[in-house]
Amino acid sequence: MSLEWFDRVSGELQDHLESICAKYDQVGNMTVERGAKYPRIEFFVETEDDERVYFCTLSYDPAHEDFFFESFDPDLGQTSRVVLYDIEDIVDAVHESLHDFINDDELEDEEEDEQQVDYYLDEPDDAQDIFEEIEVEWETPEVTAYLEDDEVEVTYQFGIITETGDGVLRRINRIWTDEEELIKDESNFIFSREEASTIIAMIASNMDKMSSVDFQ
């Protein structure tokens, strides 16, 4: 049994890994474990929280001097091996593993964003509960923008999100029914400082085209 081929590949892979990761704007790392029954090279990227996320494990069979990947088939309940015979195949396999890892990560982010959009559209009450968990420093009291015979009141309040520094505009719409029941609807609009001037300018330049509120 020999580890010569294992050591040669390990020495070359770091340079290839840096090239692969640079393409995807990632910082790739690898660890080498020579003392295991099947020596292995594990590849990972570090998150912003300094946590390791492994995207590939390359194992080595000293008896046959072969590198291989293992995969598990849940339908068959069996583990299979994909043997790699030269450095080009190994580099391509690591490259593909990182590519799949990044694509899966982006897909999860997209699905999470879609779920959040659906969540806010379909479940406004629960979405409001989530918003209330965000720490906001309210810079103004509620300011009445519209009042109609003690039947309808629209107020606004401006605040700053403590964590991000973004602005928040809270709109509260209160309606009193004939049975003197209060119906309250609240919505929040979040925007950055860079967006604020554009929003103000768009509203100001189009106010003359807007109609006044008419509840009759």
PDB file of C-alpha atoms in Angstrom:
ATOM      1  CA  MET A   1       0.000   0.000   0.000  1.00  0.00           C
ATOM      2  CA  SER A   2       1.326   3.426  -0.942  1.00  0.00           C
ATOM      3  CA  LEU A   3       0.311   7.023  -0.166  1.00  0.00           C
ATOM      4  CA  GLU A   4       2.601   8.535  -2.783  1.00  0.00           C
ATOM      5  CA  TRP A   5      -0.258   9.231  -5.216  1.00  0.00           C
ATOM      6  CA  PHE A   6      -2.398  10.567  -2.364  1.00  0.00           C
ATOM      7  CA  ASP A   7       0.348  13.002  -1.277  1.00  0.00           C
ATOM      8  CA  ARG A   8       0.998  14.191  -4.836  1.00  0.00           C
ATOM      9  CA  VAL A   9      -2.681  14.910  -5.449  1.00  0.00           C
ATOM     10  CA  SER A  10      -3.067  16.603  -2.058  1.00  0.00           C
ATOM     11  CA  GLY A  11      -0.181  18.905  -2.880  1.00  0.00           C
ATOM     12  CA  GLU A  12      -1.630  19.955  -6.219  1.00  0.00           C
ATOM     13  CA  LEU A  13      -5.263  20.304  -5.189  1.00  0.00           C
ATOM     14  CA  GLN A  14      -4.855  23.440  -3.077  1.00  0.00           C
ATOM     15  CA  ASP A  15      -3.826  25.525  -6.100  1.00  0.00           C
ATOM     16  CA  HIS A  16      -6.667  24.084  -8.159  1.00  0.00           C
ATOM     17  CA  LEU A  17      -9.101  24.722  -5.302  1.00  0.00           C
ATOM     18  CA  GLU A  18      -8.149  28.393  -5.080  1.00  0.00           C
ATOM     19  CA  SER A  19      -8.720  28.754  -8.817  1.00  0.00           C
ATOM     20  CA  ILE A  20     -12.100  27.027  -8.630  1.00  0.00           C
ATOM     21  CA  CYS A  21     -13.302  29.042  -5.654  1.00  0.00           C
ATOM     22  CA  ALA A  22     -12.140  32.352  -7.143  1.00  0.00           C
ATOM     23  CA  LYS A  23     -14.477  31.713 -10.076  1.00  0.00           C
ATOM     24  CA  TYR A  24     -17.423  31.600  -7.686  1.00  0.00           C
ATOM     25  CA  ASP A  25     -16.150  34.383  -5.420  1.00  0.00           C
ATOM     26  CA  GLN A  26     -15.662  31.926  -2.587  1.00  0.00           C
ATOM     27  CA  VAL A  27     -12.769  31.173  -0.249  1.00  0.00           C
ATOM     28  CA  GLY A  28     -12.144  27.434  -0.380  1.00  0.00           C
ATOM     29  CA  ASN A  29     -10.169  25.358   2.067  1.00  0.00           C
ATOM     30  CA  MET A  30      -9.224  21.721   2.439  1.00  0.00           C
ATOM     31  CA  THR A  31      -8.115  19.417   5.195  1.00  0.00           C
ATOM     32  CA  VAL A  32      -6.060  16.243   4.756  1.00  0.00           C
ATOM     33  CA  GLU A  33      -6.529  13.169   6.951  1.00  0.00           C
ATOM     34  CA  ARG A  34      -3.763  10.633   6.252  1.00  0.00           C
ATOM     35  CA  GLY A  35      -4.291   8.466   9.348  1.00  0.00           C
ATOM     36  CA  ALA A  36      -7.714   7.111   8.479  1.00  0.00           C
ATOM     37  CA  LYS A  37      -8.281   3.624   7.045  1.00  0.00           C
ATOM     38  CA  TYR A  38      -9.218   5.424   3.837  1.00  0.00           C
ATOM     39  CA  PRO A  39      -7.219   8.687   3.822  1.00  0.00           C
ATOM     40  CA  ARG A  40      -9.365  11.576   2.726  1.00  0.00           C
ATOM     41  CA  ILE A  41      -9.356  15.202   1.621  1.00  0.00           C
ATOM     42  CA  GLU A  42     -12.292  17.307   2.742  1.00  0.00           C
ATOM     43  CA  PHE A  43     -13.219  20.599   1.110  1.00  0.00           C
ATOM     44  CA  PHE A  44     -15.130  23.422   2.764  1.00  0.00           C
ATOM     45  CA  VAL A  45     -15.957  27.119   2.737  1.00  0.00           C
ATOM     46  CA  GLU A  46     -16.235  29.320   5.798  1.00  0.00           C
ATOM     47  CA  THR A  47     -19.367  31.340   6.542  1.00  0.00           C
ATOM     48  CA  GLU A  48     -19.499  34.854   7.946  1.00  0.00           C
ATOM     49  CA  ASP A  49     -19.908  33.254  11.376  1.00  0.00           C
ATOM     50  CA  ASP A  50     -16.585  31.405  10.924  1.00  0.00           C
ATOM     51  CA  GLU A  51     -18.384  28.086  10.574  1.00  0.00           C
ATOM     52  CA  ARG A  52     -17.217  25.430   8.153  1.00  0.00           C
ATOM     53  CA  VAL A  53     -19.593  24.174   5.496  1.00  0.00           C
ATOM     54  CA  TYR A  54     -18.227  21.068   3.763  1.00  0.00           C
ATOM     55  CA  PHE A  55     -19.139  20.588   0.124  1.00  0.00           C
ATOM     56  CA  CYS A  56     -16.963  17.638  -0.898  1.00  0.00           C
ATOM     57  CA  THR A  57     -15.091  14.637   0.583  1.00  0.00           C
ATOM     58  CA  LEU A  58     -12.516  12.855  -1.559  1.00  0.00           C
ATOM     59  CA  SER A  59     -11.393   9.454  -0.231  1.00  0.00           C
ATOM     60  CA  TYR A  60      -8.400   7.321  -1.155  1.00  0.00           C
ATOM     61  CA  ASP A  61      -8.022   3.546  -1.308  1.00  0.00           C
ATOM     62  CA  PRO A  62      -4.324   2.787  -0.562  1.00  0.00           C
ATOM     63  CA  ALA A  63      -4.632  -0.851  -1.660  1.00  0.00           C
ATOM     64  CA  HIS A  64      -5.694   0.068  -5.175  1.00  0.00           C
ATOM     65  CA  GLU A  65      -4.209   3.607  -5.182  1.00  0.00           C
ATOM     66  CA  ASP A  66      -7.536   5.067  -6.306  1.00  0.00           C
ATOM     67  CA  PHE A  67      -9.414   8.202  -5.308  1.00  0.00           C
ATOM     68  CA  PHE A  68     -13.167   7.923  -5.023  1.00  0.00           C
ATOM     69  CA  PHE A  69     -16.365   9.659  -3.974  1.00  0.00           C
ATOM     70  CA  GLU A  70     -19.059   7.853  -2.049  1.00  0.00           C
ATOM     71  CA  SER A  71     -22.756   8.451  -2.552  1.00  0.00           C
ATOM     72  CA  PHE A  72     -25.766   6.929  -0.858  1.00  0.00           C
ATOM     73  CA  ASP A  73     -28.807   5.772  -2.823  1.00  0.00           C
ATOM     74  CA  PRO A  74     -31.829   6.058  -0.481  1.00  0.00           C
ATOM     75  CA  ASP A  75     -33.982   3.939  -2.805  1.00  0.00           C
ATOM     76  CA  LEU A  76     -31.571   1.008  -2.819  1.00  0.00           C
ATOM     77  CA  GLY A  77     -30.227   1.631   0.652  1.00  0.00           C
ATOM     78  CA  GLN A  78     -26.711   1.153  -0.674  1.00  0.00           C
ATOM     79  CA  THR A  79     -23.516   3.178  -0.890  1.00  0.00           C
ATOM     80  CA  SER A  80     -21.770   3.387  -4.237  1.00  0.00           C
ATOM     81  CA  ARG A  81     -18.326   4.621  -5.253  1.00  0.00           C
ATOM     82  CA  VAL A  82     -17.253   6.790  -8.156  1.00  0.00           C
ATOM     83  CA  VAL A  83     -13.570   6.112  -8.859  1.00  0.00           C
ATOM     84  CA  LEU A  84     -11.369   8.924 -10.224  1.00  0.00           C
ATOM     85  CA  TYR A  85      -8.198   7.885 -12.014  1.00  0.00           C
ATOM     86  CA  ASP A  86      -6.313  11.117 -12.778  1.00  0.00           C
ATOM     87  CA  ILE A  87      -5.890  14.640 -11.463  1.00  0.00           C
ATOM     88  CA  GLU A  88      -8.096  16.175 -14.177  1.00  0.00           C
ATOM     89  CA  ASP A  89     -11.026  13.971 -13.163  1.00  0.00           C
ATOM     90  CA  ILE A  90     -10.455  14.850  -9.504  1.00  0.00           C
ATOM     91  CA  VAL A  91     -10.344  18.607 -10.162  1.00  0.00           C
ATOM     92  CA  ASP A  92     -13.475  18.419 -12.310  1.00  0.00           C
ATOM     93  CA  ALA A  93     -15.281  16.463  -9.593  1.00  0.00           C
ATOM     94  CA  VAL A  94     -14.367  19.018  -6.900  1.00  0.00           C
ATOM     95  CA  HIS A  95     -15.348  21.826  -9.264  1.00  0.00           C
ATOM     96  CA  GLU A  96     -18.743  20.236  -9.893  1.00  0.00           C
ATOM     97  CA  SER A  97     -19.293  19.640  -6.174  1.00  0.00           C
ATOM     98  CA  LEU A  98     -18.693  23.318  -5.389  1.00  0.00           C
ATOM     99  CA  HIS A  99     -20.922  24.341  -8.289  1.00  0.00           C
ATOM    100  CA  ASP A 100     -23.752  22.116  -7.025  1.00  0.00           C
ATOM    101  CA  PHE A 101     -23.232  23.378  -3.481  1.00  0.00           C
ATOM    102  CA  ILE A 102     -23.514  27.035  -4.521  1.00  0.00           C
ATOM    103  CA  ASN A 103     -26.521  26.374  -6.766  1.00  0.00           C
ATOM    104  CA  ASP A 104     -28.318  24.517  -3.969  1.00  0.00           C
ATOM    105  CA  ASP A 105     -27.530  27.364  -1.568  1.00  0.00           C
ATOM    106  CA  GLU A 106     -28.853  29.979  -4.005  1.00  0.00           C
ATOM    107  CA  LEU A 107     -31.959  27.869  -4.660  1.00  0.00           C
ATOM    108  CA  GLU A 108     -32.646  27.654  -0.922  1.00  0.00           C
ATOM    109  CA  ASP A 109     -32.270  31.440  -0.648  1.00  0.00           C
ATOM    110  CA  GLU A 110     -34.693  31.954  -3.553  1.00  0.00           C
ATOM    111  CA  GLU A 111     -37.213  29.537  -2.062  1.00  0.00           C
ATOM    112  CA  GLU A 112     -36.886  31.255   1.306  1.00  0.00           C
ATOM    113  CA  ASP A 113     -37.456  34.658  -0.316  1.00  0.00           C
ATOM    114  CA  GLU A 114     -40.510  33.311  -2.150  1.00  0.00           C
ATOM    115  CA  GLN A 115     -41.861  31.838   1.069  1.00  0.00           C
ATOM    116  CA  GLN A 116     -41.365  35.167   2.823  1.00  0.00           C
ATOM    117  CA  VAL A 117     -43.224  37.002   0.041  1.00  0.00           C
ATOM    118  CA  ASP A 118     -46.097  34.512   0.198  1.00  0.00           C
ATOM    119  CA  TYR A 119     -46.047  34.737   3.966  1.00  0.00           C
ATOM    120  CA  TYR A 120     -46.461  38.499   3.937  1.00  0.00           C
ATOM    121  CA  LEU A 121     -49.127  38.413   1.237  1.00  0.00           C
ATOM    122  CA  ASP A 122     -51.219  35.549   2.564  1.00  0.00           C
ATOM    123  CA  GLU A 123     -50.794  35.918   6.313  1.00  0.00           C
ATOM    124  CA  PRO A 124     -50.640  39.629   7.178  1.00  0.00           C
ATOM    125  CA  ASP A 125     -51.413  39.113  10.863  1.00  0.00           C
ATOM    126  CA  ASP A 126     -48.547  36.682  11.377  1.00  0.00           C
ATOM    127  CA  ALA A 127     -46.294  38.822   9.222  1.00  0.00           C
ATOM    128  CA  GLN A 128     -47.002  41.762  11.500  1.00  0.00           C
ATOM    129  CA  ASP A 129     -45.977  39.644  14.482  1.00  0.00           C
ATOM    130  CA  ILE A 130     -42.655  38.991  12.755  1.00  0.00           C
ATOM    131  CA  PHE A 131     -42.205  42.695  12.041  1.00  0.00           C
ATOM    132  CA  GLU A 132     -42.782  43.524  15.685  1.00  0.00           C
ATOM    133  CA  GLU A 133     -39.766  41.381  16.553  1.00  0.00           C
ATOM    134  CA  ILE A 134     -37.572  43.860  14.655  1.00  0.00           C
ATOM    135  CA  GLU A 135     -36.246  46.578  16.951  1.00  0.00           C
ATOM    136  CA  VAL A 136     -37.421  49.971  15.701  1.00  0.00           C
ATOM    137  CA  GLU A 137     -36.616  53.359  17.204  1.00  0.00           C
ATOM    138  CA  TRP A 138     -39.702  55.471  16.474  1.00  0.00           C
ATOM    139  CA  GLU A 139     -38.573  59.016  15.687  1.00  0.00           C
ATOM    140  CA  THR A 140     -42.056  60.557  15.521  1.00  0.00           C
ATOM    141  CA  PRO A 141     -45.377  60.014  17.232  1.00  0.00           C
ATOM    142  CA  GLU A 142     -48.371  58.919  15.185  1.00  0.00           C
ATOM    143  CA  VAL A 143     -49.268  61.818  12.909  1.00  0.00           C
ATOM    144  CA  THR A 144     -52.823  62.048  11.590  1.00  0.00           C
ATOM    145  CA  ALA A 145     -52.807  62.320   7.818  1.00  0.00           C
ATOM    146  CA  TYR A 146     -56.572  62.048   7.307  1.00  0.00           C
ATOM    147  CA  LEU A 147     -59.624  62.220   9.562  1.00  0.00           C
ATOM    148  CA  GLU A 148     -63.259  61.880   8.445  1.00  0.00           C
ATOM    149  CA  ASP A 149     -66.008  62.662  10.979  1.00  0.00           C
ATOM    150  CA  ASP A 150     -64.585  60.337  13.625  1.00  0.00           C
ATOM    151  CA  GLU A 151     -65.325  57.448  11.277  1.00  0.00           C
ATOM    152  CA  VAL A 152     -62.037  57.061   9.468  1.00  0.00           C
ATOM    153  CA  GLU A 153     -58.555  57.986  10.623  1.00  0.00           C
ATOM    154  CA  VAL A 154     -55.250  57.408   8.850  1.00  0.00           C
ATOM    155  CA  THR A 155     -52.015  57.991  10.745  1.00  0.00           C
ATOM    156  CA  TYR A 156     -48.356  57.649   9.917  1.00  0.00           C
ATOM    157  CA  GLN A 157     -45.288  57.130  12.072  1.00  0.00           C
ATOM    158  CA  PHE A 158     -41.635  57.203  11.055  1.00  0.00           C
ATOM    159  CA  GLY A 159     -38.911  55.064  12.651  1.00  0.00           C
ATOM    160  CA  ILE A 160     -35.406  53.675  12.163  1.00  0.00           C
ATOM    161  CA  ILE A 161     -34.555  49.963  12.271  1.00  0.00           C
ATOM    162  CA  THR A 162     -31.840  49.723  14.904  1.00  0.00           C
ATOM    163  CA  GLU A 163     -29.888  46.891  13.282  1.00  0.00           C
ATOM    164  CA  THR A 164     -29.780  48.119   9.669  1.00  0.00           C
ATOM    165  CA  GLY A 165     -30.427  51.874   9.862  1.00  0.00           C
ATOM    166  CA  ASP A 166     -33.223  51.576   7.276  1.00  0.00           C
ATOM    167  CA  GLY A 167     -36.293  53.753   7.538  1.00  0.00           C
ATOM    168  CA  VAL A 168     -39.747  52.451   8.437  1.00  0.00           C
ATOM    169  CA  LEU A 169     -43.026  54.141   7.608  1.00  0.00           C
ATOM    170  CA  ARG A 170     -45.930  52.728   9.593  1.00  0.00           C
ATOM    171  CA  ARG A 171     -49.448  53.350   8.303  1.00  0.00           C
ATOM    172  CA  ILE A 172     -52.423  52.711  10.580  1.00  0.00           C
ATOM    173  CA  ASN A 173     -55.926  52.854   9.188  1.00  0.00           C
ATOM    174  CA  ARG A 174     -58.757  52.955  11.762  1.00  0.00           C
ATOM    175  CA  ILE A 175     -62.396  52.634  10.780  1.00  0.00           C
ATOM    176  CA  TRP A 176     -65.346  52.825  13.171  1.00  0.00           C
ATOM    177  CA  THR A 177     -68.430  50.947  11.986  1.00  0.00           C
ATOM    178  CA  ASP A 178     -72.048  51.932  12.620  1.00  0.00           C
ATOM    179  CA  GLU A 179     -71.996  49.500  15.528  1.00  0.00           C
ATOM    180  CA  GLU A 180     -69.039  51.466  16.938  1.00  0.00           C
ATOM    181  CA  GLU A 181     -66.722  48.561  16.293  1.00  0.00           C
ATOM    182  CA  LEU A 182     -63.134  49.543  15.580  1.00  0.00           C
ATOM    183  CA  ILE A 183     -61.432  47.989  12.569  1.00  0.00           C
ATOM    184  CA  LYS A 184     -57.682  48.564  12.554  1.00  0.00           C
ATOM    185  CA  ASP A 185     -55.369  47.848   9.636  1.00  0.00           C
ATOM    186  CA  GLU A 186     -51.620  48.354   9.954  1.00  0.00           C
ATOM    187  CA  SER A 187     -48.890  48.141   7.324  1.00  0.00           C
ATOM    188  CA  ASN A 188     -45.184  48.928   7.322  1.00  0.00           C
ATOM    189  CA  PHE A 189     -42.949  50.093   4.496  1.00  0.00           C
ATOM    190  CA  ILE A 190     -39.175  49.666   4.860  1.00  0.00           C
ATOM    191  CA  PHE A 191     -36.721  51.643   2.719  1.00  0.00           C
ATOM    192  CA  SER A 192     -33.069  52.640   2.697  1.00  0.00           C
ATOM    193  CA  ARG A 193     -31.644  56.137   2.907  1.00  0.00           C
ATOM    194  CA  GLU A 194     -30.687  55.962  -0.769  1.00  0.00           C
ATOM    195  CA  GLU A 195     -34.318  55.242  -1.688  1.00  0.00           C
ATOM    196  CA  ALA A 196     -35.835  58.022   0.413  1.00  0.00           C
ATOM    197  CA  SER A 197     -35.047  60.972  -1.886  1.00  0.00           C
ATOM    198  CA  THR A 198     -36.346  59.089  -4.932  1.00  0.00           C
ATOM    199  CA  ILE A 199     -39.590  58.192  -3.162  1.00  0.00           C
ATOM    200  CA  ILE A 200     -40.118  61.791  -2.005  1.00  0.00           C
ATOM    201  CA  ALA A 201     -39.403  63.183  -5.477  1.00  0.00           C
ATOM    202  CA  MET A 202     -41.757  60.724  -7.196  1.00  0.00           C
ATOM    203  CA  ILE A 203     -44.603  61.568  -4.835  1.00  0.00           C
ATOM    204  CA  ALA A 204     -44.037  65.336  -5.033  1.00  0.00           C
ATOM    205  CA  SER A 205     -43.949  65.373  -8.830  1.00  0.00           C
ATOM    206  CA  ASN A 206     -47.192  63.409  -9.147  1.00  0.00           C
ATOM    207  CA  MET A 207     -49.371  64.805  -6.341  1.00  0.00           C
ATOM    208  CA  ASP A 208     -51.351  67.025  -8.733  1.00  0.00           C
ATOM    209  CA  LYS A 209     -52.503  63.878 -10.563  1.00  0.00           C
ATOM    210  CA  MET A 210     -53.931  62.282  -7.424  1.00  0.00           C
ATOM    211  CA  SER A 211     -57.542  62.536  -6.259  1.00  0.00           C
ATOM    212  CA  SER A 212     -58.697  63.416  -2.784  1.00  0.00           C
ATOM    213  CA  VAL A 213     -60.175  60.747  -0.523  1.00  0.00           C
ATOM    214  CA  ASP A 214     -63.907  60.297  -0.979  1.00  0.00           C
ATOM    215  CA  PHE A 215     -65.728  57.898   1.326  1.00  0.00           C
ATOM    216  CA  GLN A 216     -69.187  58.954   0.167  1.00  0.00           C
TER     217      GLN A 216
END
